[in-house]
Amino acid sequence: MSLLTRRTVLSGASLTLLGCTVKSATPTGRDVSRVLPAMPTSDGAGVRLNRALGHRDLSLLDPFLLLDEFHTDNPNDYLAGFPEHPHRGFETVTYMIHGAMEHRDVLGNQGRLGPGSAQWMTAGKGIIHSEMPKQERGLMWGFQLWVNLPKSRKLIPPRYQDISADRIPETVVDGSRVRVIAGSAFGESGPITGIDIEPTFIDVALGKGSRVVQPVPAGHTTFAFVTEGTARLGVSRREVPKGHLAILEKGTSVELFGEGEGGRVLLLAGRPFAEPVARAGPFVMNTEDELRQAFDDYRNGRLLL
Ligand code: MN
């Protein structure tokens, strides 16, 4: 018997001990190790938002650096937007549920991010851009995720992947609606390609009593953020309410279970780098020297050179 087979049998046995109904020895379900509330804060020129990752109690989930949710129908909370600012050394991912943003960089790239759309922006060596609301009233609801780049590729040329809502595959699984932004789920492949962390990024609107099981690579950092209602997550079906982030550890799949009115969940997984992280404001590098260089380059007009 190979080592692999023996390990598979053992993990199957432990699942039975937990009272889980999974019949196959694989995949092994992850469980929730921590649940943390998002923290209210403001950023940009005074946009009110909730920070789920990248705050005092959870500064990093390698390779994920930050997750912000903006969700308000008060224009005073979002109109100031994010005027011109730089980035270097990582990627920003914007995902809109309601409302519209416009991005514009100093090289002339621009685009509108409407409801249901996504943008995966690889800042690499440098980008200077603005991200401003494209509406004066009504609900603005979206997310920004920051994803690290490996040390060897922090200074690659910038790249945009602007994905309109109709290019994001959507499927229905056991009464739940699943949108696949990156990675594979239920036979669909997300439109985002060529990303170092090999991301899985799905948006699951859980139906009442619905059970969705998503495979994730064993070594990938995995977390879920509940965006509506309440969801039950992991093999022990831990209850996680709206506005909370759940870390899911050890295993090759994640179970999402819709209870009550269902609930909606962003599920993210990615390959960690296990490299030093030096970050300040809009720059994420590996050392303090590289951070100083980034600030110097920006001040001296050399960030994009
Ligand atoms: Mn930005």
mmCIF file of C-alpha atoms and ligand atoms in Angstrom:
data_model
loop_
_atom_site.group_PDB
_atom_site.id
_atom_site.type_symbol
_atom_site.label_atom_id
_atom_site.label_comp_id
_atom_site.label_asym_id
_atom_site.label_seq_id
_atom_site.Cartn_x
_atom_site.Cartn_y
_atom_site.Cartn_z
ATOM 1 C CA MET A 1 0.000 0.000 0.000
ATOM 2 C CA SER A 2 1.433 3.371 -0.951
ATOM 3 C CA LEU A 3 1.880 6.118 1.570
ATOM 4 C CA LEU A 4 -0.639 8.223 -0.312
ATOM 5 C CA THR A 5 -3.331 5.554 -0.101
ATOM 6 C CA ARG A 6 -2.720 4.999 3.603
ATOM 7 C CA ARG A 7 -3.013 8.708 4.295
ATOM 8 C CA THR A 8 -6.236 8.844 2.313
ATOM 9 C CA VAL A 9 -7.711 6.000 4.367
ATOM 10 C CA LEU A 10 -6.711 7.713 7.600
ATOM 11 C CA SER A 11 -8.303 11.005 6.618
ATOM 12 C CA GLY A 12 -11.464 9.135 5.650
ATOM 13 C CA ALA A 13 -11.548 7.581 9.115
ATOM 14 C CA SER A 14 -11.173 10.934 10.839
ATOM 15 C CA LEU A 15 -14.053 12.325 8.825
ATOM 16 C CA THR A 16 -16.265 9.481 10.061
ATOM 17 C CA LEU A 17 -15.250 10.262 13.654
ATOM 18 C CA LEU A 18 -16.431 13.827 13.194
ATOM 19 C CA GLY A 19 -19.830 12.510 12.206
ATOM 20 C CA CYS A 20 -19.465 13.826 8.711
ATOM 21 C CA THR A 21 -21.639 12.257 6.033
ATOM 22 C CA VAL A 22 -18.924 12.384 3.368
ATOM 23 C CA LYS A 23 -18.702 8.823 2.035
ATOM 24 C CA SER A 24 -15.599 9.114 -0.114
ATOM 25 C CA ALA A 25 -12.202 9.331 1.557
ATOM 26 C CA THR A 26 -11.420 12.352 -0.629
ATOM 27 C CA PRO A 27 -11.699 15.274 -0.741
ATOM 28 C CA THR A 28 -11.097 16.142 2.881
ATOM 29 C CA GLY A 29 -13.201 19.031 4.077
ATOM 30 C CA ARG A 30 -11.595 22.083 5.617
ATOM 31 C CA ASP A 31 -12.898 23.522 8.841
ATOM 32 C CA VAL A 32 -13.137 27.055 10.170
ATOM 33 C CA SER A 33 -10.252 27.938 12.476
ATOM 34 C CA ARG A 34 -11.084 31.600 13.111
ATOM 35 C CA VAL A 35 -13.952 34.009 12.504
ATOM 36 C CA LEU A 36 -13.254 37.749 12.608
ATOM 37 C CA PRO A 37 -15.539 40.739 12.096
ATOM 38 C CA ALA A 38 -14.615 43.357 9.504
ATOM 39 C CA MET A 39 -13.492 46.666 11.039
ATOM 40 C CA PRO A 40 -15.083 49.985 10.048
ATOM 41 C CA THR A 41 -12.507 52.436 8.700
ATOM 42 C CA SER A 42 -12.036 54.987 5.939
ATOM 43 C CA ASP A 43 -9.558 55.223 3.108
ATOM 44 C CA GLY A 44 -8.916 57.119 -0.105
ATOM 45 C CA ALA A 45 -10.215 60.692 0.190
ATOM 46 C CA GLY A 46 -12.676 59.625 2.906
ATOM 47 C CA VAL A 47 -14.548 56.555 1.673
ATOM 48 C CA ARG A 48 -16.215 54.659 4.499
ATOM 49 C CA LEU A 49 -15.596 50.960 4.310
ATOM 50 C CA ASN A 50 -15.273 47.767 6.311
ATOM 51 C CA ARG A 51 -11.840 46.154 6.363
ATOM 52 C CA ALA A 52 -12.038 42.370 6.671
ATOM 53 C CA LEU A 53 -8.329 41.704 6.154
ATOM 54 C CA GLY A 54 -5.292 43.925 6.586
ATOM 55 C CA HIS A 55 -6.246 45.336 9.991
ATOM 56 C CA ARG A 56 -4.738 45.092 13.477
ATOM 57 C CA ASP A 57 -6.176 41.658 14.317
ATOM 58 C CA LEU A 58 -5.495 40.085 10.916
ATOM 59 C CA SER A 59 -2.726 41.883 9.075
ATOM 60 C CA LEU A 60 -2.007 39.211 6.474
ATOM 61 C CA LEU A 61 -3.296 35.892 5.133
ATOM 62 C CA ASP A 62 -0.403 35.053 2.810
ATOM 63 C CA PRO A 63 -0.756 35.672 -0.165
ATOM 64 C CA PHE A 64 -3.778 37.897 0.602
ATOM 65 C CA LEU A 65 -2.930 41.362 1.959
ATOM 66 C CA LEU A 66 -6.206 43.225 2.318
ATOM 67 C CA LEU A 67 -9.964 42.918 1.804
ATOM 68 C CA ASP A 68 -12.241 45.952 1.952
ATOM 69 C CA GLU A 69 -16.000 46.056 1.509
ATOM 70 C CA PHE A 70 -17.759 49.290 0.640
ATOM 71 C CA HIS A 71 -21.517 49.010 1.037
ATOM 72 C CA THR A 72 -23.549 52.165 1.502
ATOM 73 C CA ASP A 73 -26.384 54.128 -0.101
ATOM 74 C CA ASN A 74 -25.192 57.398 1.444
ATOM 75 C CA PRO A 75 -23.254 59.312 -1.266
ATOM 76 C CA ASN A 76 -21.272 61.138 1.455
ATOM 77 C CA ASP A 77 -19.707 57.763 2.272
ATOM 78 C CA TYR A 78 -18.304 57.191 -1.216
ATOM 79 C CA LEU A 79 -18.309 60.358 -3.399
ATOM 80 C CA ALA A 80 -14.771 61.378 -2.401
ATOM 81 C CA GLY A 81 -13.477 58.182 -4.004
ATOM 82 C CA PHE A 82 -9.835 57.260 -4.395
ATOM 83 C CA PRO A 83 -8.092 60.108 -6.283
ATOM 84 C CA GLU A 84 -4.720 59.614 -7.947
ATOM 85 C CA HIS A 85 -2.434 57.278 -5.984
ATOM 86 C CA PRO A 86 0.350 54.807 -6.775
ATOM 87 C CA HIS A 87 0.836 51.070 -6.273
ATOM 88 C CA ARG A 88 3.866 48.803 -6.570
ATOM 89 C CA GLY A 89 4.667 45.177 -5.834
ATOM 90 C CA PHE A 90 1.245 43.520 -5.748
ATOM 91 C CA GLU A 91 -2.183 43.229 -7.400
ATOM 92 C CA THR A 92 -5.522 44.894 -6.662
ATOM 93 C CA VAL A 93 -8.775 43.102 -7.403
ATOM 94 C CA THR A 94 -12.028 45.050 -7.554
ATOM 95 C CA TYR A 95 -15.361 43.227 -7.583
ATOM 96 C CA MET A 96 -18.585 45.198 -7.903
ATOM 97 C CA ILE A 97 -22.018 43.979 -6.847
ATOM 98 C CA HIS A 98 -23.968 47.216 -7.185
ATOM 99 C CA GLY A 99 -23.096 50.642 -8.537
ATOM 100 C CA ALA A 100 -20.214 51.668 -10.753
ATOM 101 C CA MET A 101 -16.629 52.836 -10.421
ATOM 102 C CA GLU A 102 -14.312 54.350 -12.989
ATOM 103 C CA HIS A 103 -10.583 53.738 -13.018
ATOM 104 C CA ARG A 104 -8.088 55.872 -14.887
ATOM 105 C CA ASP A 105 -4.296 55.718 -14.860
ATOM 106 C CA VAL A 106 -1.692 58.295 -15.833
ATOM 107 C CA LEU A 107 -0.783 56.323 -18.976
ATOM 108 C CA GLY A 108 -4.301 56.715 -20.319
ATOM 109 C CA ASN A 109 -5.775 53.339 -19.410
ATOM 110 C CA GLN A 110 -9.329 53.706 -18.197
ATOM 111 C CA GLY A 111 -12.501 51.753 -17.773
ATOM 112 C CA ARG A 112 -15.847 51.516 -16.073
ATOM 113 C CA LEU A 113 -16.558 48.822 -13.528
ATOM 114 C CA GLY A 114 -20.296 48.161 -13.505
ATOM 115 C CA PRO A 115 -22.452 45.849 -11.380
ATOM 116 C CA GLY A 116 -21.199 42.258 -11.397
ATOM 117 C CA SER A 117 -17.885 43.139 -13.048
ATOM 118 C CA ALA A 118 -14.358 42.474 -11.847
ATOM 119 C CA GLN A 119 -10.945 43.981 -12.418
ATOM 120 C CA TRP A 120 -7.687 42.178 -11.653
ATOM 121 C CA MET A 121 -4.962 44.812 -11.832
ATOM 122 C CA THR A 122 -1.353 43.717 -11.590
ATOM 123 C CA ALA A 123 0.473 46.853 -10.433
ATOM 124 C CA GLY A 124 3.882 45.186 -10.721
ATOM 125 C CA LYS A 125 6.622 47.827 -11.051
ATOM 126 C CA GLY A 126 4.182 50.664 -10.781
ATOM 127 C CA ILE A 127 0.794 52.124 -11.518
ATOM 128 C CA ILE A 128 -0.558 55.587 -10.707
ATOM 129 C CA HIS A 129 -4.317 55.671 -10.966
ATOM 130 C CA SER A 130 -7.602 56.930 -9.578
ATOM 131 C CA GLU A 131 -10.684 54.908 -8.658
ATOM 132 C CA MET A 132 -13.772 57.102 -8.480
ATOM 133 C CA PRO A 133 -17.509 56.439 -8.137
ATOM 134 C CA LYS A 134 -19.381 56.703 -11.415
ATOM 135 C CA GLN A 135 -22.636 57.655 -9.711
ATOM 136 C CA GLU A 136 -23.890 60.503 -7.558
ATOM 137 C CA ARG A 137 -26.544 58.658 -5.598
ATOM 138 C CA GLY A 138 -27.812 55.188 -4.820
ATOM 139 C CA LEU A 139 -26.226 52.038 -3.498
ATOM 140 C CA MET A 140 -22.507 51.489 -3.953
ATOM 141 C CA TRP A 141 -21.503 47.935 -3.056
ATOM 142 C CA GLY A 142 -18.252 46.289 -3.918
ATOM 143 C CA PHE A 143 -14.969 44.870 -2.718
ATOM 144 C CA GLN A 144 -11.274 45.432 -3.108
ATOM 145 C CA LEU A 145 -8.841 42.607 -2.479
ATOM 146 C CA TRP A 146 -5.045 42.981 -2.467
ATOM 147 C CA VAL A 147 -2.994 40.011 -3.588
ATOM 148 C CA ASN A 148 0.756 39.720 -3.240
ATOM 149 C CA LEU A 149 3.280 39.051 -6.009
ATOM 150 C CA PRO A 150 6.277 36.755 -5.463
ATOM 151 C CA LYS A 151 9.653 38.428 -4.811
ATOM 152 C CA SER A 152 10.899 37.464 -8.273
ATOM 153 C CA ARG A 153 7.971 39.201 -10.021
ATOM 154 C CA LYS A 154 7.233 42.321 -7.985
ATOM 155 C CA LEU A 155 8.614 44.593 -10.693
ATOM 156 C CA ILE A 156 6.909 43.054 -13.757
ATOM 157 C CA PRO A 157 5.105 45.362 -16.202
ATOM 158 C CA PRO A 158 1.587 46.347 -15.111
ATOM 159 C CA ARG A 159 -1.361 44.430 -16.524
ATOM 160 C CA TYR A 160 -5.126 44.934 -16.439
ATOM 161 C CA GLN A 161 -7.769 42.254 -16.695
ATOM 162 C CA ASP A 162 -11.100 44.089 -16.942
ATOM 163 C CA ILE A 163 -13.928 41.581 -16.869
ATOM 164 C CA SER A 164 -17.479 42.727 -17.622
ATOM 165 C CA ALA A 165 -20.312 41.023 -15.746
ATOM 166 C CA ASP A 166 -21.420 38.969 -18.760
ATOM 167 C CA ARG A 167 -17.981 37.335 -19.042
ATOM 168 C CA ILE A 168 -18.168 35.862 -15.544
ATOM 169 C CA PRO A 169 -19.652 32.349 -15.762
ATOM 170 C CA GLU A 170 -22.611 31.671 -13.525
ATOM 171 C CA THR A 171 -24.099 28.306 -12.681
ATOM 172 C CA VAL A 172 -26.701 26.904 -10.302
ATOM 173 C CA VAL A 173 -25.658 24.149 -7.895
ATOM 174 C CA ASP A 174 -28.183 22.565 -5.515
ATOM 175 C CA GLY A 175 -30.238 25.753 -5.571
ATOM 176 C CA SER A 176 -27.256 28.056 -5.045
ATOM 177 C CA ARG A 177 -26.005 30.549 -7.646
ATOM 178 C CA VAL A 178 -22.248 30.374 -8.172
ATOM 179 C CA ARG A 179 -20.245 33.012 -10.080
ATOM 180 C CA VAL A 180 -16.703 31.992 -11.019
ATOM 181 C CA ILE A 181 -14.342 34.966 -11.190
ATOM 182 C CA ALA A 182 -11.107 32.958 -11.030
ATOM 183 C CA GLY A 183 -10.221 29.278 -10.909
ATOM 184 C CA SER A 184 -12.596 26.410 -11.607
ATOM 185 C CA ALA A 185 -15.902 25.490 -10.049
ATOM 186 C CA PHE A 186 -18.615 23.072 -11.173
ATOM 187 C CA GLY A 187 -17.277 22.772 -14.696
ATOM 188 C CA GLU A 188 -16.884 26.522 -15.188
ATOM 189 C CA SER A 189 -13.581 28.389 -15.459
ATOM 190 C CA GLY A 190 -13.173 31.986 -14.382
ATOM 191 C CA PRO A 191 -11.934 34.539 -16.959
ATOM 192 C CA ILE A 192 -8.937 35.712 -14.884
ATOM 193 C CA THR A 193 -5.733 34.092 -16.145
ATOM 194 C CA GLY A 194 -1.982 34.031 -15.579
ATOM 195 C CA ILE A 195 -1.968 34.986 -11.892
ATOM 196 C CA ASP A 196 0.909 33.828 -9.674
ATOM 197 C CA ILE A 197 -1.206 32.713 -6.715
ATOM 198 C CA GLU A 198 -3.329 30.451 -8.985
ATOM 199 C CA PRO A 199 -6.455 31.915 -7.424
ATOM 200 C CA THR A 200 -9.864 30.465 -6.759
ATOM 201 C CA PHE A 201 -12.426 33.266 -6.412
ATOM 202 C CA ILE A 202 -16.125 32.399 -6.406
ATOM 203 C CA ASP A 203 -19.227 34.308 -5.301
ATOM 204 C CA VAL A 204 -21.877 31.943 -3.936
ATOM 205 C CA ALA A 205 -25.468 33.035 -3.237
ATOM 206 C CA LEU A 206 -26.607 30.100 -1.130
ATOM 207 C CA GLY A 207 -30.118 28.762 -1.473
ATOM 208 C CA LYS A 208 -32.051 27.766 1.624
ATOM 209 C CA GLY A 209 -30.786 24.347 2.739
ATOM 210 C CA SER A 210 -28.355 24.202 -0.143
ATOM 211 C CA ARG A 211 -24.952 22.527 0.173
ATOM 212 C CA VAL A 212 -22.063 23.565 -2.075
ATOM 213 C CA VAL A 213 -18.689 21.817 -1.892
ATOM 214 C CA GLN A 214 -15.804 23.560 -3.627
ATOM 215 C CA PRO A 215 -12.421 21.845 -4.100
ATOM 216 C CA VAL A 216 -9.351 23.913 -3.181
ATOM 217 C CA PRO A 217 -5.692 22.872 -3.492
ATOM 218 C CA ALA A 218 -4.384 21.479 -0.203
ATOM 219 C CA GLY A 219 -1.564 24.021 0.126
ATOM 220 C CA HIS A 220 -3.625 27.102 -0.698
ATOM 221 C CA THR A 221 -4.572 29.694 1.892
ATOM 222 C CA THR A 222 -8.374 29.727 1.951
ATOM 223 C CA PHE A 223 -10.903 32.090 3.461
ATOM 224 C CA ALA A 224 -14.526 33.078 3.103
ATOM 225 C CA PHE A 225 -16.211 36.434 3.614
ATOM 226 C CA VAL A 226 -19.960 36.448 4.231
ATOM 227 C CA THR A 227 -21.560 39.322 2.333
ATOM 228 C CA GLU A 228 -25.260 38.715 3.037
ATOM 229 C CA GLY A 229 -27.260 36.835 5.664
ATOM 230 C CA THR A 230 -25.618 33.952 7.479
ATOM 231 C CA ALA A 231 -23.786 30.932 6.089
ATOM 232 C CA ARG A 232 -22.583 27.711 7.679
ATOM 233 C CA LEU A 233 -19.020 26.908 6.676
ATOM 234 C CA GLY A 234 -16.611 23.984 6.914
ATOM 235 C CA VAL A 235 -17.101 20.387 8.052
ATOM 236 C CA SER A 236 -18.524 21.476 11.409
ATOM 237 C CA ARG A 237 -20.853 23.926 9.656
ATOM 238 C CA ARG A 238 -19.778 26.875 11.770
ATOM 239 C CA GLU A 239 -22.273 29.718 11.646
ATOM 240 C CA VAL A 240 -20.689 32.830 10.127
ATOM 241 C CA PRO A 241 -22.753 36.021 9.899
ATOM 242 C CA LYS A 242 -22.609 38.829 7.350
ATOM 243 C CA GLY A 243 -19.539 41.038 7.592
ATOM 244 C CA HIS A 244 -17.337 38.294 9.041
ATOM 245 C CA LEU A 245 -14.292 36.583 7.571
ATOM 246 C CA ALA A 246 -13.701 32.871 8.223
ATOM 247 C CA ILE A 247 -10.297 31.227 7.818
ATOM 248 C CA LEU A 248 -10.534 27.649 6.524
ATOM 249 C CA GLU A 249 -7.628 25.369 7.349
ATOM 250 C CA LYS A 250 -6.249 22.011 6.196
ATOM 251 C CA GLY A 251 -8.056 20.080 3.524
ATOM 252 C CA THR A 252 -8.891 19.901 -0.143
ATOM 253 C CA SER A 253 -12.458 21.178 -0.182
ATOM 254 C CA VAL A 254 -14.728 23.703 1.488
ATOM 255 C CA GLU A 255 -18.372 23.117 2.337
ATOM 256 C CA LEU A 256 -20.788 26.040 2.213
ATOM 257 C CA PHE A 257 -24.226 25.441 3.652
ATOM 258 C CA GLY A 258 -27.191 27.761 3.284
ATOM 259 C CA GLU A 259 -29.420 28.037 6.291
ATOM 260 C CA GLY A 260 -32.393 30.271 6.976
ATOM 261 C CA GLU A 261 -32.603 32.689 4.098
ATOM 262 C CA GLY A 262 -29.376 31.360 2.640
ATOM 263 C CA GLY A 263 -26.599 33.876 2.762
ATOM 264 C CA ARG A 264 -23.943 34.944 0.295
ATOM 265 C CA VAL A 265 -20.243 34.177 0.459
ATOM 266 C CA LEU A 266 -17.062 35.176 -1.354
ATOM 267 C CA LEU A 267 -14.695 32.201 -1.257
ATOM 268 C CA LEU A 268 -11.002 32.823 -1.962
ATOM 269 C CA ALA A 269 -8.012 30.547 -2.168
ATOM 270 C CA GLY A 270 -4.454 31.139 -3.344
ATOM 271 C CA ARG A 271 -0.920 29.804 -3.191
ATOM 272 C CA PRO A 272 1.074 31.394 -0.354
ATOM 273 C CA PHE A 273 4.621 32.663 -0.974
ATOM 274 C CA ALA A 274 6.150 32.423 2.522
ATOM 275 C CA GLU A 275 8.354 35.438 1.750
ATOM 276 C CA PRO A 276 9.028 38.514 3.891
ATOM 277 C CA VAL A 277 6.407 41.257 3.535
ATOM 278 C CA ALA A 278 7.319 44.930 3.952
ATOM 279 C CA ARG A 279 4.327 47.182 3.370
ATOM 280 C CA ALA A 280 3.459 50.822 3.777
ATOM 281 C CA GLY A 281 0.435 52.563 2.285
ATOM 282 C CA PRO A 282 0.187 51.678 -1.408
ATOM 283 C CA PHE A 283 3.431 49.696 -1.677
ATOM 284 C CA VAL A 284 4.048 46.040 -0.779
ATOM 285 C CA MET A 285 7.649 44.881 -1.080
ATOM 286 C CA ASN A 286 9.929 42.364 0.656
ATOM 287 C CA THR A 287 12.324 44.707 2.503
ATOM 288 C CA GLU A 288 12.324 48.167 4.092
ATOM 289 C CA ASP A 289 14.960 49.262 1.563
ATOM 290 C CA GLU A 290 12.656 48.332 -1.312
ATOM 291 C CA LEU A 291 9.848 50.294 0.342
ATOM 292 C CA ARG A 292 12.087 53.381 0.652
ATOM 293 C CA GLN A 293 13.027 52.935 -3.017
ATOM 294 C CA ALA A 294 9.336 52.827 -3.987
ATOM 295 C CA PHE A 295 8.600 56.080 -2.102
ATOM 296 C CA ASP A 296 11.722 57.712 -3.632
ATOM 297 C CA ASP A 297 10.791 56.562 -7.134
ATOM 298 C CA TYR A 298 7.255 57.914 -6.724
ATOM 299 C CA ARG A 299 8.440 61.289 -5.382
ATOM 300 C CA ASN A 300 10.980 61.602 -8.197
ATOM 301 C CA GLY A 301 8.641 60.566 -10.998
ATOM 302 C CA ARG A 302 10.414 57.275 -11.566
ATOM 303 C CA LEU A 303 7.788 54.802 -10.364
ATOM 304 C CA LEU A 304 6.718 53.891 -13.881
ATOM 305 C CA LEU A 305 10.137 53.973 -15.572
HETATM 306 MN MN MN B 1 -5.725 51.772 -6.150
#
